[in-house]
CSV table of C-alpha atoms in Angstrom, one decimal:
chain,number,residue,atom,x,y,z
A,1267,UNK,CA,113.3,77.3,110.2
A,1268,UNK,CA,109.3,78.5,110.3
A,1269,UNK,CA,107.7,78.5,106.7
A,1270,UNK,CA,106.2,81.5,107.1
A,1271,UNK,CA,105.1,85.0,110.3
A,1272,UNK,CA,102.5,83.2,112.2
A,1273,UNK,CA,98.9,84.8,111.9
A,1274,UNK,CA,100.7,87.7,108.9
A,1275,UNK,CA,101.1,87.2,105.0
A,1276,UNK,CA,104.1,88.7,103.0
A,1277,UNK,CA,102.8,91.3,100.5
A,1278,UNK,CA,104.0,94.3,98.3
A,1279,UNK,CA,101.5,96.7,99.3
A,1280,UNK,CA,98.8,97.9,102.3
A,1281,UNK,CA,95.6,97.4,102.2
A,1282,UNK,CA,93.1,100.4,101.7
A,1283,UNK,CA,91.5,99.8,105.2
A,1284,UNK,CA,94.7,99.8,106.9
A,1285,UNK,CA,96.0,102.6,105.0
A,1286,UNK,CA,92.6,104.8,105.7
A,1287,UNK,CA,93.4,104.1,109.1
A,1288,UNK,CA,96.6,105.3,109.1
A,1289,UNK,CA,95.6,108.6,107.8
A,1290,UNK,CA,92.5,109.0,109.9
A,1291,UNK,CA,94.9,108.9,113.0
A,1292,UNK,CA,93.1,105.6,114.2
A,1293,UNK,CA,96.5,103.2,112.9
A,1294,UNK,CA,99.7,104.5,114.8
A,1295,UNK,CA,102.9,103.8,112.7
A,1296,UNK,CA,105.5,102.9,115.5
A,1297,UNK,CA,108.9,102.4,113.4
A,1298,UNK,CA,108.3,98.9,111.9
A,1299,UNK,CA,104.8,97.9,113.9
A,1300,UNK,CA,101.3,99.4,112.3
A,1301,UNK,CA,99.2,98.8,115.1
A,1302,UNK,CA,95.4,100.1,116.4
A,1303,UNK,CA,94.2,101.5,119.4
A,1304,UNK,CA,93.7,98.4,121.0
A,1305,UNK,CA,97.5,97.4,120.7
A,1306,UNK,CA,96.8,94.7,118.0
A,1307,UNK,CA,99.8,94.6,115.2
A,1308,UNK,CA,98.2,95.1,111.5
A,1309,UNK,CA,101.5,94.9,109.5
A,1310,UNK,CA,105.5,94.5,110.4
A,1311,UNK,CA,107.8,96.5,108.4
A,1312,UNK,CA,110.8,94.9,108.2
A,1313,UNK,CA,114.5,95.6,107.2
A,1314,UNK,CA,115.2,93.8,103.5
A,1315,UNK,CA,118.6,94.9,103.9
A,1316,UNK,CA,122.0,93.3,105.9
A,1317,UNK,CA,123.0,95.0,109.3
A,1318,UNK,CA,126.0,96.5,107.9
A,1319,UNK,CA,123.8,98.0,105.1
A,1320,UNK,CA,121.5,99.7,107.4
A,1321,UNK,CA,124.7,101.3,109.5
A,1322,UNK,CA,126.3,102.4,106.1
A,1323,UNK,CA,122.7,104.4,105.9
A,1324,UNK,CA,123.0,105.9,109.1
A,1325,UNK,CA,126.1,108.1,107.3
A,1326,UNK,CA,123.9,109.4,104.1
A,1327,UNK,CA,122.1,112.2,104.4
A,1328,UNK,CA,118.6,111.7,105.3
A,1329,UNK,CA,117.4,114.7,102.2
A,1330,UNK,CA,118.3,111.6,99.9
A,1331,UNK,CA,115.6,109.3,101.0
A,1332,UNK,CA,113.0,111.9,102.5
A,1333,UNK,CA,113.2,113.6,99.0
A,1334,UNK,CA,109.7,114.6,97.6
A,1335,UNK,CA,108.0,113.7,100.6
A,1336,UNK,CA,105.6,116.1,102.0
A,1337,UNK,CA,106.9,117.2,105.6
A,1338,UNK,CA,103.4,117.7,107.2
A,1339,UNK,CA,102.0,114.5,105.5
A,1340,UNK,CA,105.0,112.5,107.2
A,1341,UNK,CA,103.9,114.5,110.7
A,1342,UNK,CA,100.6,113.2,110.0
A,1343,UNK,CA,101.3,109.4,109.1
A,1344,UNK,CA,101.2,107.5,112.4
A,1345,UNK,CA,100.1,110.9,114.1
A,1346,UNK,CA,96.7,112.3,116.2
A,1347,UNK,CA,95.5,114.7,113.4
A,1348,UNK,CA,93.3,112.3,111.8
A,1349,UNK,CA,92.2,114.1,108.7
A,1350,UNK,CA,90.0,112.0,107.1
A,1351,UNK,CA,88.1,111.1,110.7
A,1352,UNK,CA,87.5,114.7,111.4
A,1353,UNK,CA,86.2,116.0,108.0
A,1354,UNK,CA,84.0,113.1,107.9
A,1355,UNK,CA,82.4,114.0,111.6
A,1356,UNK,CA,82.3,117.6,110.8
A,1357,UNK,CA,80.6,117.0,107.4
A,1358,UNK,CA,78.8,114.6,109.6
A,1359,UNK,CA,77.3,117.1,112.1
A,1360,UNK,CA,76.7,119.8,109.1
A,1361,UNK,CA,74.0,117.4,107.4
A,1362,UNK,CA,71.4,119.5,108.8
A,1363,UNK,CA,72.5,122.9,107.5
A,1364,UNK,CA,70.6,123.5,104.2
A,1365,UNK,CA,71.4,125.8,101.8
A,1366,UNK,CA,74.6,127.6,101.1
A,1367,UNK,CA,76.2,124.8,103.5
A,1368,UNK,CA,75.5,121.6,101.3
A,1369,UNK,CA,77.3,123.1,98.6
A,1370,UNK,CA,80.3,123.4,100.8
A,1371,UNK,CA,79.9,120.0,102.3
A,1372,UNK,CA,79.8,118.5,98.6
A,1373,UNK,CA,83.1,120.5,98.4
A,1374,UNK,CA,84.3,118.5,101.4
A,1375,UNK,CA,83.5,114.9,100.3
A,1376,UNK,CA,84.8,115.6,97.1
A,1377,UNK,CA,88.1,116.6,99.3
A,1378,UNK,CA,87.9,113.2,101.1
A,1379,UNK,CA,87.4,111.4,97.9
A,1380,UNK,CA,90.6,113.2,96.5
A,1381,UNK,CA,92.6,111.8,99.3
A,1382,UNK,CA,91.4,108.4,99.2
A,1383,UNK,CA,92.2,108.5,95.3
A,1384,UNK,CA,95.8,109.2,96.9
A,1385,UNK,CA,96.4,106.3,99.5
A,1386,UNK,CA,98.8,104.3,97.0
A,1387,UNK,CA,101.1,107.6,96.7
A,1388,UNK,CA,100.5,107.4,101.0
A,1389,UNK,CA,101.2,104.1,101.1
A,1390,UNK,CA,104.7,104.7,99.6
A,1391,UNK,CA,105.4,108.0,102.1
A,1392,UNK,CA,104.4,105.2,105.2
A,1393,UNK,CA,107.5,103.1,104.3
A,1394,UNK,CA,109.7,106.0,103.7
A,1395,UNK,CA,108.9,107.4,107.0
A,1396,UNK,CA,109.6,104.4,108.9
A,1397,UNK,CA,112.6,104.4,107.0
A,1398,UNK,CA,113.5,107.9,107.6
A,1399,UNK,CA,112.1,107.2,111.7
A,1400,UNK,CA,115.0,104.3,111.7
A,1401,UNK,CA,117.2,106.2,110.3
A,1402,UNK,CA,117.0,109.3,112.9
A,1403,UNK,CA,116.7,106.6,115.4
A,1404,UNK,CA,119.7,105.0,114.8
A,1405,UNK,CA,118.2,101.7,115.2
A,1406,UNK,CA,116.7,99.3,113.1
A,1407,UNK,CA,112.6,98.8,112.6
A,1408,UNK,CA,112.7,95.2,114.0
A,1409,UNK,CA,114.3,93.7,117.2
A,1410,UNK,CA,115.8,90.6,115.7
A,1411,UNK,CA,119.0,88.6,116.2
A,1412,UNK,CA,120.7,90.4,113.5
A,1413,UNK,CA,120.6,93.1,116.4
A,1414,UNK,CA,123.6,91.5,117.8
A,1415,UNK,CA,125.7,92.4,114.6
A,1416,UNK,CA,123.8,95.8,114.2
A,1417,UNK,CA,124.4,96.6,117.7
A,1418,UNK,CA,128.3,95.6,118.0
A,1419,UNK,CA,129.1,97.2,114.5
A,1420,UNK,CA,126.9,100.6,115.9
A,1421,UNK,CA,129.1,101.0,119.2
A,1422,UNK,CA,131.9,102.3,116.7
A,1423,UNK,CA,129.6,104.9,114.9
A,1424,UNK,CA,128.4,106.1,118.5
A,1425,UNK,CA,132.2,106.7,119.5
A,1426,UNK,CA,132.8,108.0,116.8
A,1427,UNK,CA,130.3,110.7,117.3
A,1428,UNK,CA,131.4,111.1,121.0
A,1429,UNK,CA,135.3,111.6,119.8
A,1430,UNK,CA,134.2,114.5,118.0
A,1431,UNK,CA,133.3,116.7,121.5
A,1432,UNK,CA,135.7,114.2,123.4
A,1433,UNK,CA,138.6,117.0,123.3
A,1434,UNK,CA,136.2,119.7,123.8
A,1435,UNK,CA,134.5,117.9,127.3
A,1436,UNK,CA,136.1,116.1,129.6
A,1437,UNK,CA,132.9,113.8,130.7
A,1438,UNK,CA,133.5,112.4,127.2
A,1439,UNK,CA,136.3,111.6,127.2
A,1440,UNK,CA,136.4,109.7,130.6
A,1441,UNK,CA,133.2,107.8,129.5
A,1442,UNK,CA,134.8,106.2,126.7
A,1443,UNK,CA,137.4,104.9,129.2
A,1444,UNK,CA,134.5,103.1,131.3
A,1445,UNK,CA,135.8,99.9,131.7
A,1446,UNK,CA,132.0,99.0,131.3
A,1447,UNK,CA,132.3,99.8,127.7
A,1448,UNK,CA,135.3,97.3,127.0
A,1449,UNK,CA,133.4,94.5,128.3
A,1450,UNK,CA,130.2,95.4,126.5
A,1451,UNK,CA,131.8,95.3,122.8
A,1452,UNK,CA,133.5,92.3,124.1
A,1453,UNK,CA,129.9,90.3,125.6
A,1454,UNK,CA,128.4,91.4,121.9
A,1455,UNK,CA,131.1,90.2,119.6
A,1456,UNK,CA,130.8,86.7,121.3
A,1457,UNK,CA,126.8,87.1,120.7
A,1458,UNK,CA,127.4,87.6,116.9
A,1459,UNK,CA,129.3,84.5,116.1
A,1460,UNK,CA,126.7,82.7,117.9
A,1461,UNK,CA,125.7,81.1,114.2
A,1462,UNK,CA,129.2,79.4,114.1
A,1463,UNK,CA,128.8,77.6,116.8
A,1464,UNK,CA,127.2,73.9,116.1
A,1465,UNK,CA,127.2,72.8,119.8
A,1466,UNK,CA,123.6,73.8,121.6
A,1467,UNK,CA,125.1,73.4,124.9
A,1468,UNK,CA,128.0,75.8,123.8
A,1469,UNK,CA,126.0,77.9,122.4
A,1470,UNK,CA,123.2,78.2,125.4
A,1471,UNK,CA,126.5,78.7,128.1
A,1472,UNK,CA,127.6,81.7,125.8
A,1473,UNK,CA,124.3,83.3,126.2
A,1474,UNK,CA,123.9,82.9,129.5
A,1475,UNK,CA,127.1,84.4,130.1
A,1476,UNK,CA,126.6,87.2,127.7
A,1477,UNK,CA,123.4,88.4,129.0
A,1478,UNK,CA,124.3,88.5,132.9
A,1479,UNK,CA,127.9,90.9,131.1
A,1480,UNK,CA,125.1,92.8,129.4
A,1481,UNK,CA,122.8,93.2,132.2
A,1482,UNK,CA,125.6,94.4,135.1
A,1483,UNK,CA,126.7,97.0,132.3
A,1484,UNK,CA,123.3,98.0,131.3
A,1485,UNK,CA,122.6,98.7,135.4
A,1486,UNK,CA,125.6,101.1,135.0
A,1487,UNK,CA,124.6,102.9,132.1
A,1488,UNK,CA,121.2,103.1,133.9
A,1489,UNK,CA,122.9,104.8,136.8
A,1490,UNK,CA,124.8,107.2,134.6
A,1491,UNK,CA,121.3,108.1,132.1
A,1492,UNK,CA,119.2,108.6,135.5
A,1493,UNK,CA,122.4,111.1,136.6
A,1494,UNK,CA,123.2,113.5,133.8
A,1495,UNK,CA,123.1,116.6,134.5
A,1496,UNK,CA,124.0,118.2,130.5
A,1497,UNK,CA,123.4,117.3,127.2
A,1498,UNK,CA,126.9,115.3,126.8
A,1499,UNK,CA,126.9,113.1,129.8
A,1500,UNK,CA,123.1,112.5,128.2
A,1501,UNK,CA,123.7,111.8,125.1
A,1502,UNK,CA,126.6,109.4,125.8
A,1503,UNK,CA,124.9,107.3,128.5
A,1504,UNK,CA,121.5,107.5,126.2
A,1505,UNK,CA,123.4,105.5,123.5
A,1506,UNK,CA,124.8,103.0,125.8
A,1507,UNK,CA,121.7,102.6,128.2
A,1508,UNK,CA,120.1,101.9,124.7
A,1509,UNK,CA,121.9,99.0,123.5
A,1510,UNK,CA,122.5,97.5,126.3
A,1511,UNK,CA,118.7,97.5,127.0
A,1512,UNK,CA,118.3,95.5,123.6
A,1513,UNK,CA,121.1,93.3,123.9
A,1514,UNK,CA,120.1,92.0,127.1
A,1515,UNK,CA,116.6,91.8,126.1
A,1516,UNK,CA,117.6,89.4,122.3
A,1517,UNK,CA,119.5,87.3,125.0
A,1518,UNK,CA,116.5,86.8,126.9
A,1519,UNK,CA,114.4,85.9,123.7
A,1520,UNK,CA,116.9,83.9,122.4
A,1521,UNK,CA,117.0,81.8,125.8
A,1522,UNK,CA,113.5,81.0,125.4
A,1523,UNK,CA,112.9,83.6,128.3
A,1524,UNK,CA,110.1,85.5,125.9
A,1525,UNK,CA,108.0,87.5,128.8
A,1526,UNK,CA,110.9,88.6,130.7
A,1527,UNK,CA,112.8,90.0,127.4
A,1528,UNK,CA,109.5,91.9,126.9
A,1529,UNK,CA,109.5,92.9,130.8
A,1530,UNK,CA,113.0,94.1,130.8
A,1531,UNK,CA,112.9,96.0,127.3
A,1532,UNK,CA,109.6,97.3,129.3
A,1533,UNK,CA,111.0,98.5,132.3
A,1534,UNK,CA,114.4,100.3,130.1
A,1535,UNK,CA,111.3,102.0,128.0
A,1536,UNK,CA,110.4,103.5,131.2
A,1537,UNK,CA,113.7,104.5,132.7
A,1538,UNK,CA,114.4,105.8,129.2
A,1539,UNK,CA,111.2,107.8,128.4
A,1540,UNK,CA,111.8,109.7,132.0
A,1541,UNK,CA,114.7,111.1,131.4
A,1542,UNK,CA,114.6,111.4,127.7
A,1543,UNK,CA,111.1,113.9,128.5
A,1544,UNK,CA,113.1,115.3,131.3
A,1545,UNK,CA,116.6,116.4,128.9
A,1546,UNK,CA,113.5,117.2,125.9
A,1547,UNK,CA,112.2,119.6,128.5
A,1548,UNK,CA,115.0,121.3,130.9
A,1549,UNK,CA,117.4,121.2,128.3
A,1550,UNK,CA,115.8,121.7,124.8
A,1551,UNK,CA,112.1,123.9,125.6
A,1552,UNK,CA,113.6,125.5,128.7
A,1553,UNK,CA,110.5,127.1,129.5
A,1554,UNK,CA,110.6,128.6,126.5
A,1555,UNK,CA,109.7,126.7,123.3
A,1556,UNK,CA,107.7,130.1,121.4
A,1557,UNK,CA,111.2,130.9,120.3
A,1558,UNK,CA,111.0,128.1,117.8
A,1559,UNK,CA,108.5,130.3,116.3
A,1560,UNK,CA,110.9,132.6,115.7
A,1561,UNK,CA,112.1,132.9,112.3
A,1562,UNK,CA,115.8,132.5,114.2
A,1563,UNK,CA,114.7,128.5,114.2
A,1564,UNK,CA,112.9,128.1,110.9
A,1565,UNK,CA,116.2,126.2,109.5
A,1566,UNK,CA,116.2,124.7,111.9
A,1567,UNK,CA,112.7,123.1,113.8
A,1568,UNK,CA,109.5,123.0,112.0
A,1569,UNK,CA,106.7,123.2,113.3
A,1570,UNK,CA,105.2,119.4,112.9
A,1571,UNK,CA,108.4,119.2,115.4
A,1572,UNK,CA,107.3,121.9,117.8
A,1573,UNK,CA,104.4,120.0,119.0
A,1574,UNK,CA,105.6,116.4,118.8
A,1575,UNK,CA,108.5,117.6,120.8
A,1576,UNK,CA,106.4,119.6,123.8
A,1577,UNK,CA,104.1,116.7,123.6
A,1578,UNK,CA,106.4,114.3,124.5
A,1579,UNK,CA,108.1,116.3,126.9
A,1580,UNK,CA,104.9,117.1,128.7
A,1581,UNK,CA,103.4,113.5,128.1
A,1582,UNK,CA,100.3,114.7,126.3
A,1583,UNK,CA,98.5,114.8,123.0
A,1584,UNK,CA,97.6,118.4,122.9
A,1585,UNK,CA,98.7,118.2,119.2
A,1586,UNK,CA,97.9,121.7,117.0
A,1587,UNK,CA,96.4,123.3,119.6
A,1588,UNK,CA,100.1,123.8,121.1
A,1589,UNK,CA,100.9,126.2,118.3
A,1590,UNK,CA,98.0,128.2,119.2
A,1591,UNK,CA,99.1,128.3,122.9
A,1592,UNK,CA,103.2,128.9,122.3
A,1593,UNK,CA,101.7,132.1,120.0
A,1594,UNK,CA,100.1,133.7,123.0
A,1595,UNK,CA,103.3,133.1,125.4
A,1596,UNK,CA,105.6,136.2,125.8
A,1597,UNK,CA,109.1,136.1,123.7
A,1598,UNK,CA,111.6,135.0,126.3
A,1599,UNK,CA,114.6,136.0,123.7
A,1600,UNK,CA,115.7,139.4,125.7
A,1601,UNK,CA,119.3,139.9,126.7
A,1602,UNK,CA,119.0,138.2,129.9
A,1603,UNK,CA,117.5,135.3,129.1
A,1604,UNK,CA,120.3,134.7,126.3
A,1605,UNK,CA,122.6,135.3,128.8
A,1606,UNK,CA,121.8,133.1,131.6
A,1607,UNK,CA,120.8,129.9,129.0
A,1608,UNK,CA,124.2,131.1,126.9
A,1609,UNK,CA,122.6,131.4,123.8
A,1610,UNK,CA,123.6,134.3,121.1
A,1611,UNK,CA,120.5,136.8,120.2
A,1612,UNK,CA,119.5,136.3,117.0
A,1613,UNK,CA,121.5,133.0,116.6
A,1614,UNK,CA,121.7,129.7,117.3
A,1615,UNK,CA,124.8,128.4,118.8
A,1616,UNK,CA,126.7,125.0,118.2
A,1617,UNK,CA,125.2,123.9,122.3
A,1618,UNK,CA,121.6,124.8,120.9
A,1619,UNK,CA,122.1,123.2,117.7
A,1620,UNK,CA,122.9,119.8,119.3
A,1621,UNK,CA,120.4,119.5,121.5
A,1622,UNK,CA,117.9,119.7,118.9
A,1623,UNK,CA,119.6,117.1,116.8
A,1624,UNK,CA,119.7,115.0,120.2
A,1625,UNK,CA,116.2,115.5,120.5
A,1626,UNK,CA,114.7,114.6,117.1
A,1627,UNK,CA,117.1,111.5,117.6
A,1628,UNK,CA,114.7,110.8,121.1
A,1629,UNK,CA,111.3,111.6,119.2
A,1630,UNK,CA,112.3,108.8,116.4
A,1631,UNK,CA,113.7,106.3,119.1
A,1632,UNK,CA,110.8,106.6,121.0
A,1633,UNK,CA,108.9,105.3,118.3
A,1634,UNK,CA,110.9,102.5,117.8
A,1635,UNK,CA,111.0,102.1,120.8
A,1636,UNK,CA,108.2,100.8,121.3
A,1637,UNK,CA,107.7,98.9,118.1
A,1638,UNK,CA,110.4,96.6,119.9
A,1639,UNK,CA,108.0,96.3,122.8
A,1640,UNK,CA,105.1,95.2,120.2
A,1641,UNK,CA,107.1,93.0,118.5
A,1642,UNK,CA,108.7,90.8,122.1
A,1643,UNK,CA,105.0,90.9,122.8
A,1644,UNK,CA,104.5,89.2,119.3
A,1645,UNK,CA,107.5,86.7,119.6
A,1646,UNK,CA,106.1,86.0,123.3
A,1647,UNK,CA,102.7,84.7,121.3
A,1648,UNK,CA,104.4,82.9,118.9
A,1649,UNK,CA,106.8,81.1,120.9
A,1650,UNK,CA,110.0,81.9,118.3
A,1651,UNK,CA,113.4,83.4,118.6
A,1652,UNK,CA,115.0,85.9,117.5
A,1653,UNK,CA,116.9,84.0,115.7
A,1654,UNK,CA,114.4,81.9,113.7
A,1655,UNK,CA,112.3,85.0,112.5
A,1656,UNK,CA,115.8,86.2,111.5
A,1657,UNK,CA,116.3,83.4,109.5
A,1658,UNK,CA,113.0,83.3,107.8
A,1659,UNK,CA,113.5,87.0,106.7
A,1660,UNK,CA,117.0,85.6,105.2
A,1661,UNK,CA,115.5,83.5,103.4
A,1662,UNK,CA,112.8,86.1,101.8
A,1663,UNK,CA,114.0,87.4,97.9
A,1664,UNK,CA,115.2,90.6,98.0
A,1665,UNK,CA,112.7,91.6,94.6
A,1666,UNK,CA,109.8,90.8,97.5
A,1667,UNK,CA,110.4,94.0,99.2
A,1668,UNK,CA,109.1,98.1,98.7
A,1669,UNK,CA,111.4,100.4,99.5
A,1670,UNK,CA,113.9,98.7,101.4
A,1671,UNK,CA,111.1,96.5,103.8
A,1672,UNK,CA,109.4,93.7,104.0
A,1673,UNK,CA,105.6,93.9,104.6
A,1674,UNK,CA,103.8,91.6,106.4
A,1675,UNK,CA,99.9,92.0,106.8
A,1676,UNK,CA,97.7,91.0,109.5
A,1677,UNK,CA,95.8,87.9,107.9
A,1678,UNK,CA,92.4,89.9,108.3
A,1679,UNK,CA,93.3,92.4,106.4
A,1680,UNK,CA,95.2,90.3,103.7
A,1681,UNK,CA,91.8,88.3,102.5
């Protein structure tokens, strides 16, 4: 077992530096990676918690841990507003203005200061939104060999989801059938007594065998993701696509085969991030996303969610400026519009409803998402499984964690 995260340093709290650029926009919080613009990792976040602890989260309702945090300041965590960065160059480019101005400029420092005076309560709001992005996710922050339990035991809560619209739609019911999927819980459960068996060679056959059962499935899933045509064949073959993507990469990893878990994982990112923008877009903003500036939607979307979700469906970073746009579009929320998308004036129906819980799901995976990516890349560096990161973190005291993770610092900004 390794001693300790090559090139990171267990602590109980984020530096200032690191958090400042966090808020500035300039540090991008990808589920459990805090990482620059270059791509270099500054901290992991890791799970402190079993498997089967995190799924039991998945059931509680997400009010209970996102309680008293700020909605916009969570939006602007890990996001492109960057606060601090812009009042700083404003105040920057005012210098020259004399008079009535350097009064208001003072004003604006002072602001600054205030926040900085605020980065320990920040610090605390980073965590619980990585938290809250794993929870919404439905995956954890790291991609570790506890996956394979995590992964096996999730399968039941996804069907269990899909059994509620199973008698309803008849695509749902026909998917949990696949033979595919019978095989898959089947590859996974051999993958998660892998830590029973004592016999390398066993153990290295039962991976090998496990990853090409994974990998088959996963090109079916691909085939059926790639296909949908409606928001339950996508949100079925979404899942499924998704795990299957992981498995087979923590195979990969765990057979040594470090750059072509990351290229795999790499190439599912892809396929996933297509038609995941395209559901987000034809199914979700239908031409039409200045009705969730209607007060019809306010329970419902906010609007830190309005532009992270046209953002990602159009592959941009237009950011605020989006609310500015969407208020100058026509309402598109006449009689025949309703009609044709079959959605009730005035309301929003239980079809509406899910697609935006399917989509907030895709915002928060996307993140995570590629925190996997980052942290494959990592593993790839380091030359270590899965499995023997997993391990370390086992052996980690619980009392060495902040809310519910582990945080690891880059050792230039530990010292």
């Amino acid at each position: 077992m390794i001693a300790e995260l090559a090139g990171f340093v267990l602590s109980r709290s984020i530096p200032d530096n690191l958090m400042l650029g966090v808020l500035a926009g300039v540090n991008k919080v990808y589920g459990g990676v805090v990482r620059n613009e270059q791509g270099q990792i500054l901290a992991h976040l890791v799970n402190s918690t079993t498997p089967g602890n995190i799924l039991s989260a998945f059931t509680s309702p997400l009010n209970t841990l996102l309680s008293g945090v700020n909605t916009y300041q969570l939006h602007r965590i890990g996001g492109d507003v960057g606060v601090i960065g812009a009042e700083v160059g404003r105040i920057g480019g005012d210098v020259g203005i004399i008079g009535a101005e350097v009064g208001r400029i003072g004003a604006e420092v002072g602001a600054i200061s205030t926040e900085v005076s605020h980065i320990g309560a920040n610090v605390t709001q980073l965590l619980q939104l990585a938290q809250a992005s794993m929870l919404l996710s439905g995956l954890t922050l790291a991609v570790s060999s506890a996956g394979f339990l995590f992964l096996s035991n999730k399968i039941n809560k996804i069907d269990e989801k899909l059994q509620q619209v199973a008698s309803d739609v008849k695509y749902i019911k026909s998917f949990l059938e696949l033979q595919e999927r019978s095989r898959l819980i089947a590859a996974l459960k051999v993958i998660r007594e892998l830590n029973k068996v004592e016999d390398h060679a066993a153990r290295i056959q039962m991976l090998i065998s496990s990853r090409q059962t994974i990998g088959e499935i996963h090109e079916k899933y691909k085939m059926l993701l790639t296909d949908s045509s409606n928001e339950y064949s996508f949100m079925a073959a979404e899942e499924y696509f998704t795990i299957t993507a992981i498995g087979h990469s923590l195979c990969s990893a765990e057979l040594d085969m470090y750059d072509q878990a990351l290229n795999d994982l790499h190439d599912a990112q892809n396929t996933w991030q297509s038609s995941s923008r395209a559901f987000v877009k034809n199914h979700v903003i239908n031409d039409n996303a200045q009705r969730f500036l209607t007060k019809d939607y306010v329970q419902h979307i906010n609007s830190a969610e309005v532009i992270e979700w046209v953002d990602f469906a159009e592959s941009s970073s237009a950011g605020i400026s989006i609310l500015d746009h969407l208020r100058g579009q026509p309402q598109k929320m006449g009689l025949a519009w309703s009609i044709r998308n079959g959605i009730g004036i005035g309301n929003i129906d239980t079809e509406e409803k899910l697609n935006l819980e399917v989509s907030r799901k895709i915002i928060a995976r996307n993140k995570i998402l590629q925190g996997y990516i980052d942290q494959l890349k990592y593993l790839s560096q380091i030359r270590q499984k899965p499995s023997t990161v997993q391990n370390f973190m086992d052996s980690i005291p619980c009392d060495n964690s902040v809310e519910g993770c582990h945080i690891f610092i880059a050792d230039a900004y530990a010292n």
